[in-house]
C-alpha cells in the first residue's frame, strides 16, 4: 500500500527552485532558473465528488530570485487572508552563510568573526544539514548536551546559545520560520566571574614601573579613563584638546586576518568625549615632548617604535608583561584590568553608574551594573552610612535641593514668675 503523504492545509505554502533547459537552433543548451511559490487553496467540486476525489486548487507564483518569490508570496497571503508563513526548505547552513555575510557588512569585525567561529566549529557540524523548519527546541537541547559532553566550557556553550538566538531571530524576522525554537529552551547556565580590578597599591606600583617610558601616558589614560586597549592604540593627536582637557574616542584598532585596521565603532555609545583629569593631561604633555624627539612623525599618540599602529601582541610581550613583573603584580592580571579598575574606583567614590556607563562607552547602564554588581553591596553600605549622617543625628535638618540646612530647635521660654 502506498505511503500516505501529508498534504498541505488551506493557506499553507512552500517555495522551490525550478530549472528549465532547452536546445536552441544552433545546438547550444540554455537554462532558465525560476523560483516558484505554491499556495494551497483547498479543493473544488470539479473532481469525482461521489468517489471522494476532489481537485486540489493551488496558486503558483513565479519570480527570478528566492527573495522576490518570498516577498510576492507574503504579499499574496496578506491580500487573500493567508495566515501561514512560507516554509523555507533550504538547509540551516545556507541561511547561516547569508547571516554571516550581513554580519560582516553591518557589525564590527571582531563580532562577525566570533559568530563565524561559533557557527563553523560548534553549530554547523551538528545541525548544518537540517532545514530551518526541522530545528526545534528538543534538537537544540540535544545540541547543548552534546557540546557539554564533548568538553566545551560553560562560557563557550553560552556563546553558542547567544549566537544561535541571533541567527534564529533574524530567520524569524525575515519570516523563514514562524517562531524561534530557542524561546522554549532554557539558556545554558553560566555565571560570569566578577570583573577583576587592581588594588590602589597595585596601580601605584604599575605607574611607578611605567614612569619615564615612552608609553607611560597609555597606562595613565587606561586607569583614569577606562578606555579599551584598541581605543588607546587608535588615539591620534587631533583627538586631544589639552586646553579644554578633553579627549574624543572615535576609532579602535582591530587585527583582521593579521592586518591592523583603524575602524569606527559600530555603536554610537562607543563614540564619546571624555573629560580628562590633570594627572592624565600632564602625562599626555610629557608624551608630546617625547614624541618630538622620535625619528618618525606619527599621527598616533601611542605608535609602535616605527610610527605605525601598535600591535596588541607586541605591546603585551614587550611593554606590559615586563612592567607588570617589575610592579610585582600577578601574571593573572591582564591589561584590561585597568578598565575595570577605573570603573570600580569611580563607583566606590560615589560616581553615578550612568556617568560610569558613558565613560566606558557601554550601550546600556544595565551592562555596567551587571559587570560591576560585586561593587553594589559596598555602594549600598556607603548609601546607608550617608543617610545615617544626614538623618541619624539628634538635630533636625531640612533637605533643600541637594543641600541639608540645619535649623536650631527653638527654645520655649517659661513664663516669668509673678
Short mmCIF file of C-alpha atoms in Angstrom, two decimals:
data_model
loop_
_atom_site.label_atom_id
_atom_site.label_comp_id
_atom_site.label_asym_id
_atom_site.label_seq_id
_atom_site.Cartn_x
_atom_site.Cartn_y
_atom_site.Cartn_z
CA UNK A 1 0.00 0.00 0.00
CA UNK A 2 1.49 3.35 -0.93
CA UNK A 3 2.53 5.62 1.92
CA UNK A 4 0.04 8.39 2.57
CA UNK A 5 1.87 11.67 2.32
CA UNK A 6 0.75 14.56 4.47
CA UNK A 7 -0.95 17.26 2.45
CA UNK A 8 -0.80 20.95 3.00
CA UNK A 9 -3.80 22.59 4.55
CA UNK A 10 -5.54 25.60 3.12
CA UNK A 11 -3.29 28.67 3.16
CA UNK A 12 -0.05 26.70 3.65
CA UNK A 13 2.78 27.39 1.25
CA UNK A 14 6.25 26.44 0.10
CA UNK A 15 8.98 27.75 -2.19
CA UNK A 16 11.16 25.71 -4.51
CA UNK A 17 13.61 26.21 -7.36
CA UNK A 18 12.66 25.22 -10.92
CA UNK A 19 15.20 24.80 -13.73
CA UNK A 20 14.23 24.50 -17.38
CA UNK A 21 16.71 23.54 -20.12
CA UNK A 22 16.24 23.56 -23.88
CA UNK A 23 18.27 23.37 -27.05
CA UNK A 24 18.49 26.28 -29.42
CA UNK A 25 18.64 26.01 -33.19
CA UNK A 26 22.43 26.24 -33.14
CA UNK A 27 22.59 23.23 -30.81
CA UNK A 28 23.58 25.09 -27.65
CA UNK A 29 21.81 24.41 -24.38
CA UNK A 30 20.18 27.24 -22.49
CA UNK A 31 18.84 27.19 -18.98
CA UNK A 32 16.36 29.34 -17.11
CA UNK A 33 16.09 29.30 -13.34
CA UNK A 34 12.88 30.34 -11.64
CA UNK A 35 11.71 30.29 -8.06
CA UNK A 36 8.16 29.07 -7.56
CA UNK A 37 5.97 29.81 -4.55
CA UNK A 38 2.99 27.50 -4.15
CA UNK A 39 -0.06 28.28 -2.02
CA UNK A 40 -2.63 25.59 -1.25
CA UNK A 41 -6.17 26.97 -1.66
CA UNK A 42 -8.12 23.89 -0.68
CA UNK A 43 -10.24 21.84 -3.10
CA UNK A 44 -13.05 22.45 -5.56
CA UNK A 45 -16.01 20.26 -6.57
CA UNK A 46 -14.91 19.61 -10.15
CA UNK A 47 -13.49 16.19 -9.35
CA UNK A 48 -15.36 12.95 -8.75
CA UNK A 49 -17.14 14.01 -5.57
CA UNK A 50 -19.02 10.70 -5.24
CA UNK A 51 -15.74 8.80 -5.25
CA UNK A 52 -14.37 11.15 -2.61
CA UNK A 53 -11.95 12.74 -5.03
CA UNK A 54 -11.83 16.50 -5.35
CA UNK A 55 -9.41 18.54 -7.36
CA UNK A 56 -6.79 20.47 -5.38
CA UNK A 57 -6.59 24.20 -6.01
CA UNK A 58 -3.15 25.78 -5.89
CA UNK A 59 -1.75 29.20 -6.69
CA UNK A 60 1.67 29.35 -8.38
CA UNK A 61 3.79 32.50 -8.07
CA UNK A 62 6.94 32.84 -10.19
CA UNK A 63 9.99 35.02 -9.59
CA UNK A 64 13.62 35.29 -10.68
CA UNK A 65 15.03 35.03 -7.15
CA UNK A 66 14.08 33.31 -3.92
CA UNK A 67 13.83 36.60 -2.04
CA UNK A 68 11.45 38.08 -4.63
CA UNK A 69 9.34 34.91 -4.52
CA UNK A 70 9.09 35.20 -0.74
CA UNK A 71 8.05 38.85 -0.99
CA UNK A 72 5.40 38.11 -3.64
CA UNK A 73 4.11 35.18 -1.62
CA UNK A 74 3.79 37.21 1.58
CA UNK A 75 2.01 39.97 -0.34
CA UNK A 76 -0.41 37.43 -1.81
CA UNK A 77 -1.09 35.80 1.56
CA UNK A 78 -1.73 39.17 3.14
CA UNK A 79 -4.13 40.18 0.38
CA UNK A 80 -6.07 36.90 0.33
CA UNK A 81 -6.18 36.22 4.03
CA UNK A 82 -3.40 33.67 4.19
CA UNK A 83 -2.02 33.15 7.68
CA UNK A 84 0.89 30.83 7.11
CA UNK A 85 4.49 31.87 6.62
CA UNK A 86 6.25 30.09 3.74
CA UNK A 87 8.21 27.01 4.70
CA UNK A 88 11.90 27.54 3.94
CA UNK A 89 13.25 24.15 2.93
CA UNK A 90 16.84 25.33 2.49
CA UNK A 91 19.43 23.91 4.94
CA UNK A 92 20.39 25.85 8.03
CA UNK A 93 23.98 26.11 6.77
CA UNK A 94 22.80 28.08 3.73
CA UNK A 95 20.89 30.59 5.85
CA UNK A 96 23.81 30.85 8.31
CA UNK A 97 26.06 31.77 5.38
CA UNK A 98 23.76 34.64 4.42
CA UNK A 99 23.58 35.72 8.06
CA UNK A 100 27.38 35.91 8.24
CA UNK A 101 27.54 37.99 5.05
CA UNK A 102 25.21 40.54 6.65
CA UNK A 103 27.18 40.39 9.91
CA UNK A 104 30.44 41.20 8.13
CA UNK A 105 28.79 44.19 6.46
CA UNK A 106 26.97 45.61 9.48
CA UNK A 107 28.79 44.50 12.64
CA UNK A 108 32.30 45.03 13.93
CA UNK A 109 34.93 42.64 12.51
CA UNK A 110 35.51 41.06 15.92
CA UNK A 111 31.79 40.37 16.43
CA UNK A 112 31.38 38.93 12.94
CA UNK A 113 34.48 36.77 13.42
CA UNK A 114 33.14 35.50 16.75
CA UNK A 115 29.83 34.48 15.13
CA UNK A 116 31.69 32.77 12.28
CA UNK A 117 33.90 30.75 14.64
CA UNK A 118 31.00 29.60 16.80
CA UNK A 119 28.88 28.56 13.83
CA UNK A 120 31.71 26.86 11.93
CA UNK A 121 33.20 24.94 14.86
CA UNK A 122 30.24 24.09 17.08
CA UNK A 123 26.91 24.52 15.28
CA UNK A 124 27.12 23.66 11.58
CA UNK A 125 28.79 20.24 12.09
CA UNK A 126 25.78 19.27 14.23
CA UNK A 127 22.73 20.88 12.59
CA UNK A 128 24.01 22.49 9.40
CA UNK A 129 22.28 19.95 7.12
CA UNK A 130 18.89 20.30 8.81
CA UNK A 131 16.25 22.51 7.26
CA UNK A 132 15.25 25.58 9.23
CA UNK A 133 11.80 24.11 9.86
CA UNK A 134 13.40 20.92 11.24
CA UNK A 135 15.27 22.71 14.03
CA UNK A 136 13.06 22.52 17.10
CA UNK A 137 13.55 23.00 20.83
CA UNK A 138 14.33 19.34 21.53
CA UNK A 139 17.06 19.26 18.86
CA UNK A 140 18.68 22.39 20.31
CA UNK A 141 18.60 20.98 23.83
CA UNK A 142 20.33 17.88 22.49
CA UNK A 143 22.91 20.11 20.77
CA UNK A 144 23.81 21.77 24.08
CA UNK A 145 24.06 18.38 25.80
CA UNK A 146 26.38 17.09 23.07
CA UNK A 147 28.60 20.17 23.32
CA UNK A 148 28.91 19.80 27.10
CA UNK A 149 29.65 16.09 26.70
CA UNK A 150 32.41 16.97 24.22
CA UNK A 151 34.07 19.06 26.94
CA UNK A 152 33.08 22.59 25.92
CA UNK A 153 33.21 25.08 28.79
CA UNK A 154 30.04 26.62 30.18
CA UNK A 155 31.05 30.03 28.83
CA UNK A 156 31.51 28.65 25.30
CA UNK A 157 28.15 26.85 25.36
CA UNK A 158 26.62 30.16 26.46
CA UNK A 159 28.27 31.84 23.44
CA UNK A 160 26.74 29.19 21.18
CA UNK A 161 23.33 29.98 22.67
CA UNK A 162 23.73 33.73 22.13
CA UNK A 163 24.90 33.24 18.54
CA UNK A 164 22.11 30.80 17.68
CA UNK A 165 19.50 33.12 19.16
CA UNK A 166 20.78 35.95 17.00
CA UNK A 167 20.65 33.79 13.84
CA UNK A 168 17.19 32.38 14.53
CA UNK A 169 15.80 35.79 15.45
CA UNK A 170 16.85 37.03 12.01
CA UNK A 171 15.23 33.96 10.42
CA UNK A 172 12.00 34.72 12.29
CA UNK A 173 12.10 38.42 11.39
CA UNK A 174 12.55 37.53 7.71
CA UNK A 175 9.67 35.04 8.10
CA UNK A 176 11.66 31.93 7.21
CA UNK A 177 10.28 30.43 10.44
CA UNK A 178 7.17 31.34 12.42
CA UNK A 179 8.70 31.14 15.91
CA UNK A 180 12.17 30.97 17.40
CA UNK A 181 12.58 27.48 18.92
CA UNK A 182 15.06 28.90 21.45
CA UNK A 183 12.12 30.66 23.13
CA UNK A 184 11.33 27.20 24.55
CA UNK A 185 14.91 26.36 25.57
CA UNK A 186 16.48 27.44 28.85
CA UNK A 187 19.71 29.36 28.37
CA UNK A 188 22.79 27.35 29.44
CA UNK A 189 23.75 28.22 33.00
CA UNK A 190 26.91 30.26 33.16
CA UNK A 191 27.96 32.62 35.91
CA UNK A 192 30.38 35.22 34.63
CA UNK A 193 33.26 35.79 37.06
CA UNK A 194 33.30 39.28 38.55
CA UNK A 195 35.38 41.89 36.76
CA UNK A 196 38.81 41.85 38.36
CA UNK A 197 40.20 45.23 39.36
CA UNK A 198 43.63 46.14 40.71
CA UNK A 199 44.14 47.48 44.18
CA UNK A 200 45.26 51.07 44.68
CA UNK A 201 48.69 49.77 45.73
CA UNK A 202 48.98 47.72 42.52
CA UNK A 203 48.02 50.71 40.37
CA UNK A 204 50.60 52.90 42.09
CA UNK A 205 53.28 50.22 41.63
CA UNK A 206 52.43 49.82 37.93
CA UNK A 207 52.54 53.57 37.30
CA UNK A 208 55.91 53.76 39.06
CA UNK A 209 57.22 50.99 36.80
CA UNK A 210 55.92 52.86 33.72
CA UNK A 211 57.36 56.23 34.74
CA UNK A 212 59.73 57.57 32.10
CA UNK A 213 58.71 55.03 29.46
CA UNK A 214 57.59 56.40 26.08
CA UNK A 215 54.16 54.79 26.66
CA UNK A 216 53.71 55.93 30.26
CA UNK A 217 50.68 58.04 29.32
CA UNK A 218 48.94 54.97 27.90
CA UNK A 219 48.91 53.41 31.37
CA UNK A 220 47.73 56.66 32.96
CA UNK A 221 44.86 57.00 30.47
CA UNK A 222 43.95 53.35 30.92
CA UNK A 223 43.44 53.69 34.66
CA UNK A 224 41.91 57.20 34.65
CA UNK A 225 39.52 56.89 31.69
CA UNK A 226 38.79 53.16 31.43
CA UNK A 227 39.39 53.22 27.67
CA UNK A 228 39.63 49.93 25.83
CA UNK A 229 43.04 48.79 24.66
CA UNK A 230 42.13 49.14 20.97
CA UNK A 231 40.79 52.64 21.59
CA UNK A 232 44.08 53.69 23.20
CA UNK A 233 46.09 52.32 20.27
CA UNK A 234 43.88 54.24 17.78
CA UNK A 235 44.24 57.64 19.51
CA UNK A 236 45.58 60.44 17.31
CA UNK A 237 46.89 63.81 18.38
CA UNK A 238 43.92 65.59 16.76
CA UNK A 239 41.58 63.79 19.20
CA UNK A 240 43.12 65.59 22.20
CA UNK A 241 42.26 69.10 23.38
CA UNK A 242 44.65 69.83 26.25
CA UNK A 243 43.27 73.34 26.83
CA UNK A 244 39.77 72.03 27.45
CA UNK A 245 41.18 68.80 28.92
CA UNK A 246 39.02 66.59 26.71
CA UNK A 247 39.60 63.54 24.55
CA UNK A 248 37.40 62.19 21.73
CA UNK A 249 37.08 58.43 21.22
CA UNK A 250 36.22 57.85 17.55
CA UNK A 251 38.12 54.73 16.44
CA UNK A 252 39.55 51.44 17.62
CA UNK A 253 42.37 49.24 16.33
CA UNK A 254 41.47 45.68 15.41
CA UNK A 255 43.58 42.92 13.88
CA UNK A 256 41.76 41.36 10.92
CA UNK A 257 43.47 38.39 9.26
CA UNK A 258 46.85 39.59 10.51
CA UNK A 259 46.40 43.18 9.32
CA UNK A 260 45.91 46.09 11.73
CA UNK A 261 42.98 48.35 10.87
CA UNK A 262 41.74 51.54 12.49
CA UNK A 263 37.95 51.32 12.33
CA UNK A 264 34.99 53.26 13.63
CA UNK A 265 32.91 51.57 16.33
CA UNK A 266 29.51 50.27 15.26
CA UNK A 267 27.62 51.72 18.24
CA UNK A 268 27.06 55.40 18.94
CA UNK A 269 27.79 54.92 22.64
CA UNK A 270 31.34 53.80 21.86
CA UNK A 271 31.95 57.19 20.23
CA UNK A 272 32.26 59.55 23.15
CA UNK A 273 34.03 62.55 24.65
CA UNK A 274 35.96 62.06 27.87
CA UNK A 275 36.86 64.75 30.40
CA UNK A 276 40.50 64.31 31.40
CA UNK A 277 42.00 64.62 34.85
CA UNK A 278 45.03 66.80 35.47
CA UNK A 279 47.06 63.64 36.03
CA UNK A 280 46.10 62.46 32.52
CA UNK A 281 46.80 65.78 30.78
CA UNK A 282 50.20 66.05 32.48
CA UNK A 283 51.09 62.55 31.24
CA UNK A 284 50.00 63.44 27.69
CA UNK A 285 52.11 66.61 27.79
CA UNK A 286 55.14 64.52 28.73
CA UNK A 287 54.31 62.11 25.92
CA UNK A 288 54.17 65.02 23.45
CA UNK A 289 57.68 66.13 24.45
CA UNK A 290 58.99 62.58 23.99
CA UNK A 291 57.26 62.28 20.58
CA UNK A 292 59.01 65.41 19.29
CA UNK A 293 62.36 63.69 19.76
CA UNK A 294 61.38 60.48 17.96
CA UNK A 295 62.61 59.83 14.42
CA UNK A 296 59.18 59.31 12.90
CA UNK A 297 56.36 61.87 12.70
CA UNK A 298 53.43 59.66 13.61
CA UNK A 299 49.83 60.90 13.88
CA UNK A 300 49.24 58.36 16.65
CA UNK A 301 49.82 59.19 20.30
CA UNK A 302 50.93 55.64 21.12
CA UNK A 303 52.52 54.24 17.95
CA UNK A 304 54.93 51.37 17.50
CA UNK A 305 58.66 52.23 17.58
CA UNK A 306 58.45 52.74 13.79
CA UNK A 307 55.44 55.09 13.96
CA UNK A 308 52.79 52.63 12.76
CA UNK A 309 49.77 51.27 14.61
CA UNK A 310 50.74 49.39 17.75
CA UNK A 311 50.08 45.64 17.65
CA UNK A 312 48.47 44.20 20.78
CA UNK A 313 50.70 41.11 20.98
CA UNK A 314 53.88 43.20 20.68
CA UNK A 315 52.69 45.67 23.31
CA UNK A 316 51.86 42.94 25.79
CA UNK A 317 55.07 40.99 25.27
CA UNK A 318 57.50 43.94 25.13
CA UNK A 319 55.86 46.50 27.42
CA UNK A 320 53.02 45.37 29.67
CA UNK A 321 54.32 41.98 30.83
CA UNK A 322 57.76 43.33 31.88
CA UNK A 323 56.17 46.29 33.70
CA UNK A 324 53.66 44.05 35.43
CA UNK A 325 56.50 41.85 36.66
CA UNK A 326 58.51 44.89 37.80
CA UNK A 327 55.48 46.09 39.77
CA UNK A 328 55.15 42.70 41.49
CA UNK A 329 51.67 42.07 40.05
CA UNK A 330 50.43 38.55 39.36
CA UNK A 331 50.60 37.19 35.81
CA UNK A 332 46.85 36.56 36.08
CA UNK A 333 46.10 40.31 35.90
CA UNK A 334 45.51 41.37 32.26
CA UNK A 335 45.90 44.87 30.87
CA UNK A 336 42.10 45.03 30.58
CA UNK A 337 42.04 45.11 34.40
CA UNK A 338 42.93 48.82 34.15
CA UNK A 339 39.49 49.43 32.61
CA UNK A 340 37.79 47.52 35.43
CA UNK A 341 39.92 49.39 37.96
CA UNK A 342 38.83 52.79 36.63
CA UNK A 343 35.15 51.82 36.78
CA UNK A 344 35.40 50.24 40.23
CA UNK A 345 37.24 53.19 41.79
CA UNK A 346 34.71 55.67 40.36
CA UNK A 347 31.74 53.67 41.63
CA UNK A 348 33.31 53.36 45.08
CA UNK A 349 33.81 57.12 45.10
CA UNK A 350 30.07 57.57 44.63
CA UNK A 351 30.06 58.46 40.93
CA UNK A 352 26.70 57.69 39.31
CA UNK A 353 26.56 54.39 37.36
CA UNK A 354 25.09 56.36 34.46
CA UNK A 355 28.20 58.55 34.32
CA UNK A 356 30.45 55.46 34.51
CA UNK A 357 28.43 53.88 31.68
CA UNK A 358 29.02 56.91 29.46
CA UNK A 359 32.72 56.99 30.35
CA UNK A 360 33.20 53.32 29.45
CA UNK A 361 31.08 53.52 26.30
CA UNK A 362 28.64 50.81 27.41
CA UNK A 363 25.48 50.61 25.31
CA UNK A 364 23.24 50.28 28.38
CA UNK A 365 23.59 51.08 32.06
CA UNK A 366 22.38 47.54 32.80
CA UNK A 367 25.62 46.23 31.30
CA UNK A 368 27.58 48.47 33.66
CA UNK A 369 25.56 47.38 36.69
CA UNK A 370 25.81 43.72 35.68
CA UNK A 371 29.57 43.86 35.13
CA UNK A 372 30.23 45.59 38.44
CA UNK A 373 27.46 44.02 40.52
CA UNK A 374 30.07 42.90 43.07
CA UNK A 375 30.62 46.58 43.91
CA UNK A 376 26.94 47.23 44.67
CA UNK A 377 26.94 45.88 48.27
CA UNK A 378 29.72 48.35 49.13
CA UNK A 379 27.76 51.17 47.48
CA UNK A 380 24.66 50.22 49.46
CA UNK A 381 26.65 50.34 52.71
CA UNK A 382 28.00 53.78 51.75
CA UNK A 383 24.46 54.94 50.99
CA UNK A 384 23.22 53.68 54.35
CA UNK A 385 26.09 55.43 56.16
CA UNK A 386 25.36 58.64 54.26
CA UNK A 387 21.73 58.52 55.35
CA UNK A 388 22.86 57.95 58.93
CA UNK A 389 25.00 61.08 58.73
CA UNK A 390 22.14 63.06 57.22
CA UNK A 391 19.23 61.86 59.29
CA UNK A 392 20.60 59.87 62.20
CA UNK A 393 21.81 62.73 64.43
CA UNK A 394 19.63 64.34 67.00
CA UNK A 395 19.50 67.67 65.23
CA UNK A 396 16.65 68.48 62.90
CA UNK A 397 17.50 69.10 59.23
CA UNK A 398 15.52 70.35 56.27
CA UNK A 399 16.53 68.98 52.86
CA UNK A 400 16.75 71.77 50.29
CA UNK A 401 17.67 70.52 46.80
CA UNK A 402 20.92 68.63 47.31
CA UNK A 403 21.94 70.55 50.43
CA UNK A 404 20.94 69.95 54.01
CA UNK A 405 20.22 73.03 56.09
CA UNK A 406 20.46 72.61 59.86
CA UNK A 407 17.91 74.52 61.87
CA UNK A 408 18.08 75.07 65.58
CA UNK A 409 15.27 73.80 67.72
CA UNK A 410 13.52 76.93 69.04
CA UNK A 411 13.68 77.49 72.78
CA UNK A 412 10.47 77.51 74.73
CA UNK A 413 10.73 80.18 77.37
CA UNK A 414 8.94 79.63 80.62
CA UNK A 415 6.73 82.50 81.71
CA UNK A 416 8.25 84.67 84.40
CA UNK A 417 7.03 84.13 87.91
CA UNK A 418 4.76 86.83 89.12
#
